[in-house]
PDB file of C-alpha atoms in Angstrom:
ATOM      1  CA  MET A  29      10.948  14.441 -18.157  1.00  0.00           C
ATOM      2  CA  LYS A  30       8.730  13.764 -21.172  1.00  0.00           C
ATOM      3  CA  ASP A  31      11.182  11.110 -22.432  1.00  0.00           C
ATOM      4  CA  LEU A  32      11.290   9.407 -19.052  1.00  0.00           C
ATOM      5  CA  ILE A  33       7.498   9.294 -18.806  1.00  0.00           C
ATOM      6  CA  ALA A  34       7.240   7.990 -22.389  1.00  0.00           C
ATOM      7  CA  ARG A  35       9.656   5.138 -21.546  1.00  0.00           C
ATOM      8  CA  LEU A  36       7.739   4.348 -18.350  1.00  0.00           C
ATOM      9  CA  LEU A  37       4.434   4.378 -20.226  1.00  0.00           C
ATOM     10  CA  GLY A  38       5.793   1.939 -22.804  1.00  0.00           C
ATOM     11  CA  ARG A  39       6.871  -0.586 -20.173  1.00  0.00           C
ATOM     12  CA  ALA A  40       3.760  -0.313 -18.003  1.00  0.00           C
ATOM     13  CA  PRO A  41       1.644  -3.173 -19.436  1.00  0.00           C
ATOM     14  CA  ALA A  42       4.513  -5.674 -19.170  1.00  0.00           C
ATOM     15  CA  ARG A  43       5.305  -4.554 -15.635  1.00  0.00           C
ATOM     16  CA  LEU A  44       1.627  -4.887 -14.674  1.00  0.00           C
ATOM     17  CA  SER A  45       1.591  -8.444 -15.957  1.00  0.00           C
ATOM     18  CA  THR A  46       4.742  -9.319 -14.004  1.00  0.00           C
ATOM     19  CA  LEU A  47       3.442  -7.747 -10.796  1.00  0.00           C
ATOM     20  CA  THR A  48       0.118  -9.543 -11.127  1.00  0.00           C
ATOM     21  CA  ASP A  49       1.977 -12.845 -11.616  1.00  0.00           C
ATOM     22  CA  HIS A  50       4.032 -12.189  -8.475  1.00  0.00           C
ATOM     23  CA  LEU A  51       0.899 -11.384  -6.492  1.00  0.00           C
ATOM     24  CA  TYR A  52      -0.791 -14.601  -7.680  1.00  0.00           C
ATOM     25  CA  GLU A  53       2.261 -16.588  -6.597  1.00  0.00           C
ATOM     26  CA  MET A  54       2.408 -14.877  -3.190  1.00  0.00           C
ATOM     27  CA  GLU A  55      -1.290 -15.514  -2.674  1.00  0.00           C
ATOM     28  CA  ARG A  56      -0.959 -19.163  -3.690  1.00  0.00           C
ATOM     29  CA  ALA A  57       1.945 -19.679  -1.240  1.00  0.00           C
ATOM     30  CA  ALA A  58       0.119 -17.883   1.583  1.00  0.00           C
ATOM     31  CA  LEU A  59      -3.076 -19.877   1.104  1.00  0.00           C
ATOM     32  CA  LYS A  60      -1.104 -23.119   0.886  1.00  0.00           C
ATOM     33  CA  SER A  61       0.431 -22.310   4.277  1.00  0.00           C
ATOM     34  CA  GLY A  62      -3.027 -21.561   5.719  1.00  0.00           C
ATOM     35  CA  LYS A  63      -2.789 -17.774   5.962  1.00  0.00           C
ATOM     36  CA  ALA A  64      -5.682 -15.336   5.668  1.00  0.00           C
ATOM     37  CA  GLY A  65      -5.305 -12.215   3.558  1.00  0.00           C
ATOM     38  CA  LEU A  66      -5.886  -8.662   4.694  1.00  0.00           C
ATOM     39  CA  PHE A  67      -6.273  -5.606   2.499  1.00  0.00           C
ATOM     40  CA  VAL A  68      -5.010  -2.525   4.358  1.00  0.00           C
ATOM     41  CA  SER A  69      -5.311   1.074   3.167  1.00  0.00           C
ATOM     42  CA  LEU A  70      -3.400   3.815   4.984  1.00  0.00           C
ATOM     43  CA  SER A  71      -4.356   7.427   4.301  1.00  0.00           C
ATOM     44  CA  ALA A  72      -2.611  10.581   5.397  1.00  0.00           C
ATOM     45  CA  PRO A  73      -4.561  12.739   7.882  1.00  0.00           C
ATOM     46  CA  VAL A  74      -6.349  15.900   6.739  1.00  0.00           C
ATOM     47  CA  ARG A  75      -3.425  18.147   7.712  1.00  0.00           C
ATOM     48  CA  PHE A  76      -1.586  16.822   4.624  1.00  0.00           C
ATOM     49  CA  HIS A  77      -4.390  17.749   2.177  1.00  0.00           C
ATOM     50  CA  PRO A  78      -4.154  21.254   0.634  1.00  0.00           C
ATOM     51  CA  ALA A  79      -7.951  21.605   0.319  1.00  0.00           C
ATOM     52  CA  SER A  80      -8.439  21.034   4.054  1.00  0.00           C
ATOM     53  CA  SER A  81      -8.819  23.921   6.487  1.00  0.00           C
ATOM     54  CA  PHE A  82      -6.361  21.982   8.695  1.00  0.00           C
ATOM     55  CA  TYR A  83      -3.649  21.912   5.993  1.00  0.00           C
ATOM     56  CA  ASP A  84      -0.236  22.629   7.530  1.00  0.00           C
ATOM     57  CA  GLY A  85       1.842  23.114   4.357  1.00  0.00           C
ATOM     58  CA  SER A  86       3.088  19.512   4.186  1.00  0.00           C
ATOM     59  CA  THR A  87       4.292  18.118   0.867  1.00  0.00           C
ATOM     60  CA  PRO A  88       3.498  14.698  -0.624  1.00  0.00           C
ATOM     61  CA  LYS A  89       6.998  13.661   0.514  1.00  0.00           C
ATOM     62  CA  ASP A  90       6.003  14.573   4.090  1.00  0.00           C
ATOM     63  CA  ALA A  91       2.866  12.456   3.711  1.00  0.00           C
ATOM     64  CA  GLN A  92       4.995   9.553   2.417  1.00  0.00           C
ATOM     65  CA  LYS A  93       7.281   9.848   5.468  1.00  0.00           C
ATOM     66  CA  PHE A  94       4.268   9.888   7.760  1.00  0.00           C
ATOM     67  CA  LEU A  95       2.815   6.749   6.133  1.00  0.00           C
ATOM     68  CA  GLN A  96       6.238   5.052   6.364  1.00  0.00           C
ATOM     69  CA  LYS A  97       6.372   5.834  10.067  1.00  0.00           C
ATOM     70  CA  MET A  98       2.838   4.517  10.599  1.00  0.00           C
ATOM     71  CA  TRP A  99       3.611   1.282   8.749  1.00  0.00           C
ATOM     72  CA  ARG A 100       6.863   0.860  10.710  1.00  0.00           C
ATOM     73  CA  GLU A 101       4.905   1.166  13.957  1.00  0.00           C
ATOM     74  CA  ILE A 102       2.382  -1.404  12.737  1.00  0.00           C
ATOM     75  CA  ALA A 103       5.182  -3.768  11.712  1.00  0.00           C
ATOM     76  CA  ARG A 104       6.986  -3.338  15.023  1.00  0.00           C
ATOM     77  CA  ALA A 105       3.839  -4.007  17.055  1.00  0.00           C
ATOM     78  CA  ALA A 106       2.896  -6.976  14.867  1.00  0.00           C
ATOM     79  CA  SER A 107       6.325  -8.593  14.927  1.00  0.00           C
ATOM     80  CA  ASN A 108       5.160 -11.298  17.311  1.00  0.00           C
ATOM     81  CA  ASP A 109       3.939 -13.338  14.319  1.00  0.00           C
ATOM     82  CA  TYR A 110       0.637 -11.618  13.559  1.00  0.00           C
ATOM     83  CA  LEU A 111       1.796 -11.120  10.023  1.00  0.00           C
ATOM     84  CA  HIS A 112       3.456 -13.169   7.366  1.00  0.00           C
ATOM     85  CA  TRP A 113       5.500 -10.434   5.744  1.00  0.00           C
ATOM     86  CA  THR A 114       4.999 -11.329   2.133  1.00  0.00           C
ATOM     87  CA  GLY A 115       2.850  -8.948   0.212  1.00  0.00           C
ATOM     88  CA  MET A 116       2.541  -5.941  -2.004  1.00  0.00           C
ATOM     89  CA  ARG A 117       2.112  -2.226  -1.477  1.00  0.00           C
ATOM     90  CA  VAL A 118       0.563   0.002  -4.120  1.00  0.00           C
ATOM     91  CA  VAL A 119       0.787   3.784  -3.746  1.00  0.00           C
ATOM     92  CA  GLU A 120      -2.196   5.735  -5.044  1.00  0.00           C
ATOM     93  CA  PRO A 121      -1.467   9.466  -5.419  1.00  0.00           C
ATOM     94  CA  HIS A 122      -4.678  11.454  -5.257  1.00  0.00           C
ATOM     95  CA  ARG A 123      -5.398  14.519  -7.390  1.00  0.00           C
ATOM     96  CA  ASP A 124      -4.062  16.767  -4.603  1.00  0.00           C
ATOM     97  CA  GLY A 125      -0.775  14.821  -4.631  1.00  0.00           C
ATOM     98  CA  VAL A 126      -1.319  13.179  -1.249  1.00  0.00           C
ATOM     99  CA  PRO A 127      -0.668   9.413  -1.360  1.00  0.00           C
ATOM    100  CA  THR A 128      -2.696   6.550   0.037  1.00  0.00           C
ATOM    101  CA  TRP A 129      -0.931   3.224   0.568  1.00  0.00           C
ATOM    102  CA  HIS A 130      -2.731  -0.047  -0.180  1.00  0.00           C
ATOM    103  CA  TYR A 131      -1.279  -3.293   1.190  1.00  0.00           C
ATOM    104  CA  VAL A 132      -2.009  -6.961   0.883  1.00  0.00           C
ATOM    105  CA  VAL A 133      -0.605  -8.934   3.822  1.00  0.00           C
ATOM    106  CA  TRP A 134      -1.256 -12.414   5.145  1.00  0.00           C
ATOM    107  CA  VAL A 135      -1.891 -13.360   8.770  1.00  0.00           C
ATOM    108  CA  SER A 136      -2.684 -16.476  10.762  1.00  0.00           C
ATOM    109  CA  PRO A 137      -6.473 -16.933  10.490  1.00  0.00           C
ATOM    110  CA  ASP A 138      -6.865 -17.157  14.266  1.00  0.00           C
ATOM    111  CA  ARG A 139      -5.095 -13.779  14.669  1.00  0.00           C
ATOM    112  CA  THR A 140      -7.062 -11.806  12.064  1.00  0.00           C
ATOM    113  CA  THR A 141      -9.236  -9.949  14.583  1.00  0.00           C
ATOM    114  CA  ASP A 142      -6.210  -9.156  16.759  1.00  0.00           C
ATOM    115  CA  ALA A 143      -4.254  -7.863  13.764  1.00  0.00           C
ATOM    116  CA  ILE A 144      -7.122  -5.605  12.649  1.00  0.00           C
ATOM    117  CA  ARG A 145      -7.513  -4.272  16.188  1.00  0.00           C
ATOM    118  CA  LEU A 146      -3.762  -3.615  16.328  1.00  0.00           C
ATOM    119  CA  PHE A 147      -3.740  -1.755  12.982  1.00  0.00           C
ATOM    120  CA  ARG A 148      -6.627   0.478  14.067  1.00  0.00           C
ATOM    121  CA  SER A 149      -5.067   1.120  17.472  1.00  0.00           C
ATOM    122  CA  ILE A 150      -1.768   2.307  15.943  1.00  0.00           C
ATOM    123  CA  CYS A 151      -3.629   4.518  13.470  1.00  0.00           C
ATOM    124  CA  ARG A 152      -5.743   6.062  16.231  1.00  0.00           C
ATOM    125  CA  GLU A 153      -2.629   6.612  18.339  1.00  0.00           C
ATOM    126  CA  MET A 154      -0.793   8.395  15.508  1.00  0.00           C
ATOM    127  CA  THR A 155      -3.661  10.340  13.951  1.00  0.00           C
ATOM    128  CA  SER A 156      -6.627  10.483  16.377  1.00  0.00           C
ATOM    129  CA  ASP A 157      -8.688   9.580  13.307  1.00  0.00           C
ATOM    130  CA  ASP A 158     -10.050   6.131  12.477  1.00  0.00           C
ATOM    131  CA  ARG A 159     -10.643   7.220   8.890  1.00  0.00           C
ATOM    132  CA  CYS A 160      -6.897   7.004   8.155  1.00  0.00           C
ATOM    133  CA  ILE A 161      -6.988   3.217   8.047  1.00  0.00           C
ATOM    134  CA  LYS A 162      -9.250   0.702   6.393  1.00  0.00           C
ATOM    135  CA  VAL A 163      -8.726  -3.027   6.888  1.00  0.00           C
ATOM    136  CA  GLU A 164     -10.702  -5.758   5.160  1.00  0.00           C
ATOM    137  CA  VAL A 165     -10.416  -9.525   5.322  1.00  0.00           C
ATOM    138  CA  ILE A 166      -9.874 -10.819   1.806  1.00  0.00           C
ATOM    139  CA  ARG A 167     -12.090 -13.597   0.556  1.00  0.00           C
ATOM    140  CA  ARG A 168     -10.153 -16.744  -0.187  1.00  0.00           C
ATOM    141  CA  SER A 169      -8.182 -16.256  -3.427  1.00  0.00           C
ATOM    142  CA  GLY A 170      -9.169 -12.608  -3.666  1.00  0.00           C
ATOM    143  CA  ALA A 171      -5.931 -10.673  -3.076  1.00  0.00           C
ATOM    144  CA  VAL A 172      -5.286 -10.091  -6.755  1.00  0.00           C
ATOM    145  CA  GLY A 173      -8.792  -8.688  -7.187  1.00  0.00           C
ATOM    146  CA  TYR A 174      -8.289  -6.177  -4.387  1.00  0.00           C
ATOM    147  CA  VAL A 175      -4.954  -4.858  -5.643  1.00  0.00           C
ATOM    148  CA  SER A 176      -5.480  -5.224  -9.384  1.00  0.00           C
ATOM    149  CA  LYS A 177      -7.939  -2.320  -9.529  1.00  0.00           C
ATOM    150  CA  TYR A 178      -5.147  -0.047  -8.250  1.00  0.00           C
ATOM    151  CA  LEU A 179      -2.576  -1.618 -10.563  1.00  0.00           C
ATOM    152  CA  GLN A 180      -4.962  -1.319 -13.512  1.00  0.00           C
ATOM    153  CA  GLY A 181      -5.660   2.281 -12.527  1.00  0.00           C
ATOM    154  CA  LEU A 182      -1.945   3.025 -12.716  1.00  0.00           C
ATOM    155  CA  VAL A 183      -1.558   1.460 -16.161  1.00  0.00           C
ATOM    156  CA  ASN A 184      -4.806   1.797 -18.073  1.00  0.00           C
ATOM    157  CA  SER A 185      -6.055   5.249 -17.264  1.00  0.00           C
ATOM    158  CA  SER A 186      -5.759   8.748 -18.580  1.00  0.00           C
ATOM    159  CA  GLU A 187      -4.247   9.533 -15.176  1.00  0.00           C
ATOM    160  CA  MET A 188      -1.164   7.437 -15.854  1.00  0.00           C
ATOM    161  CA  PRO A 189       1.092  10.268 -17.121  1.00  0.00           C
ATOM    162  CA  ARG A 190       0.167  12.378 -14.064  1.00  0.00           C
ATOM    163  CA  VAL A 191       0.780   9.460 -11.681  1.00  0.00           C
ATOM    164  CA  LEU A 192       4.137   8.619 -13.273  1.00  0.00           C
ATOM    165  CA  ALA A 193       5.198  12.264 -13.155  1.00  0.00           C
ATOM    166  CA  TRP A 194       4.163  12.374  -9.478  1.00  0.00           C
ATOM    167  CA  SER A 195       6.270   9.270  -8.830  1.00  0.00           C
ATOM    168  CA  VAL A 196       9.320  10.803 -10.489  1.00  0.00           C
ATOM    169  CA  VAL A 197       8.961  14.227  -8.844  1.00  0.00           C
ATOM    170  CA  TRP A 198       8.402  12.845  -5.332  1.00  0.00           C
ATOM    171  CA  ARG A 199      10.782   9.890  -5.804  1.00  0.00           C
ATOM    172  CA  SER A 200       8.199   7.357  -4.751  1.00  0.00           C
ATOM    173  CA  ARG A 201       7.831   3.770  -5.869  1.00  0.00           C
ATOM    174  CA  LEU A 202       4.295   3.116  -6.963  1.00  0.00           C
ATOM    175  CA  VAL A 203       4.477  -0.636  -6.318  1.00  0.00           C
ATOM    176  CA  THR A 204       6.626  -2.504  -3.814  1.00  0.00           C
ATOM    177  CA  LEU A 205       6.841  -6.230  -3.174  1.00  0.00           C
ATOM    178  CA  PHE A 206       8.012  -7.116   0.306  1.00  0.00           C
ATOM    179  CA  GLY A 207       8.936 -10.164   2.354  1.00  0.00           C
ATOM    180  CA  LEU A 208      10.661 -12.046  -0.463  1.00  0.00           C
ATOM    181  CA  ARG A 209      14.177 -13.455  -0.208  1.00  0.00           C
ATOM    182  CA  ALA A 210      16.554 -13.155  -3.147  1.00  0.00           C
ATOM    183  CA  GLY A 211      15.563 -15.559  -5.915  1.00  0.00           C
ATOM    184  CA  GLN A 212      12.166 -16.264  -4.342  1.00  0.00           C
ATOM    185  CA  SER A 213       9.101 -15.575  -6.478  1.00  0.00           C
ATOM    186  CA  ALA A 214       6.554 -15.942  -3.708  1.00  0.00           C
TER     187      ALA A 214
END
């Protein structure tokens, strides 16, 4: 495990640079096509957090499955062209091991309010808690700024060995690009 983490640590700065380049390209393409950016954070409900009095014994893997299900529901409901499915997801594992997912997605500017309402509605339906989702409209050319603090946190912090170990143990990708066809950079 130590060897694996050492290899991952050594490649982290180069991977960060590549991911940032991809995000810049995605943002450039989205803005060129007139899309507005949204920054979406999905958090697992309190029942997944060991320090909570509502904790039900769930593991970080259970929380990941829950967040996957929530995002699938959002994607299904938004499939009528609310979203342009090019973006990036960054997983932020908290100290208690429970992940939060951060997304950058692009939508038609005239559908931004509808998309935000839809995201919150799905979250409320699945969790009965509005605190499990946060959605912000990204200022023009600001997507990289929103996500880079999480990417930088993964690479340039004393937490990096813990985060990488968490990723290996729970078999979770920390960063995922989505909506790209083979050979497409953005």
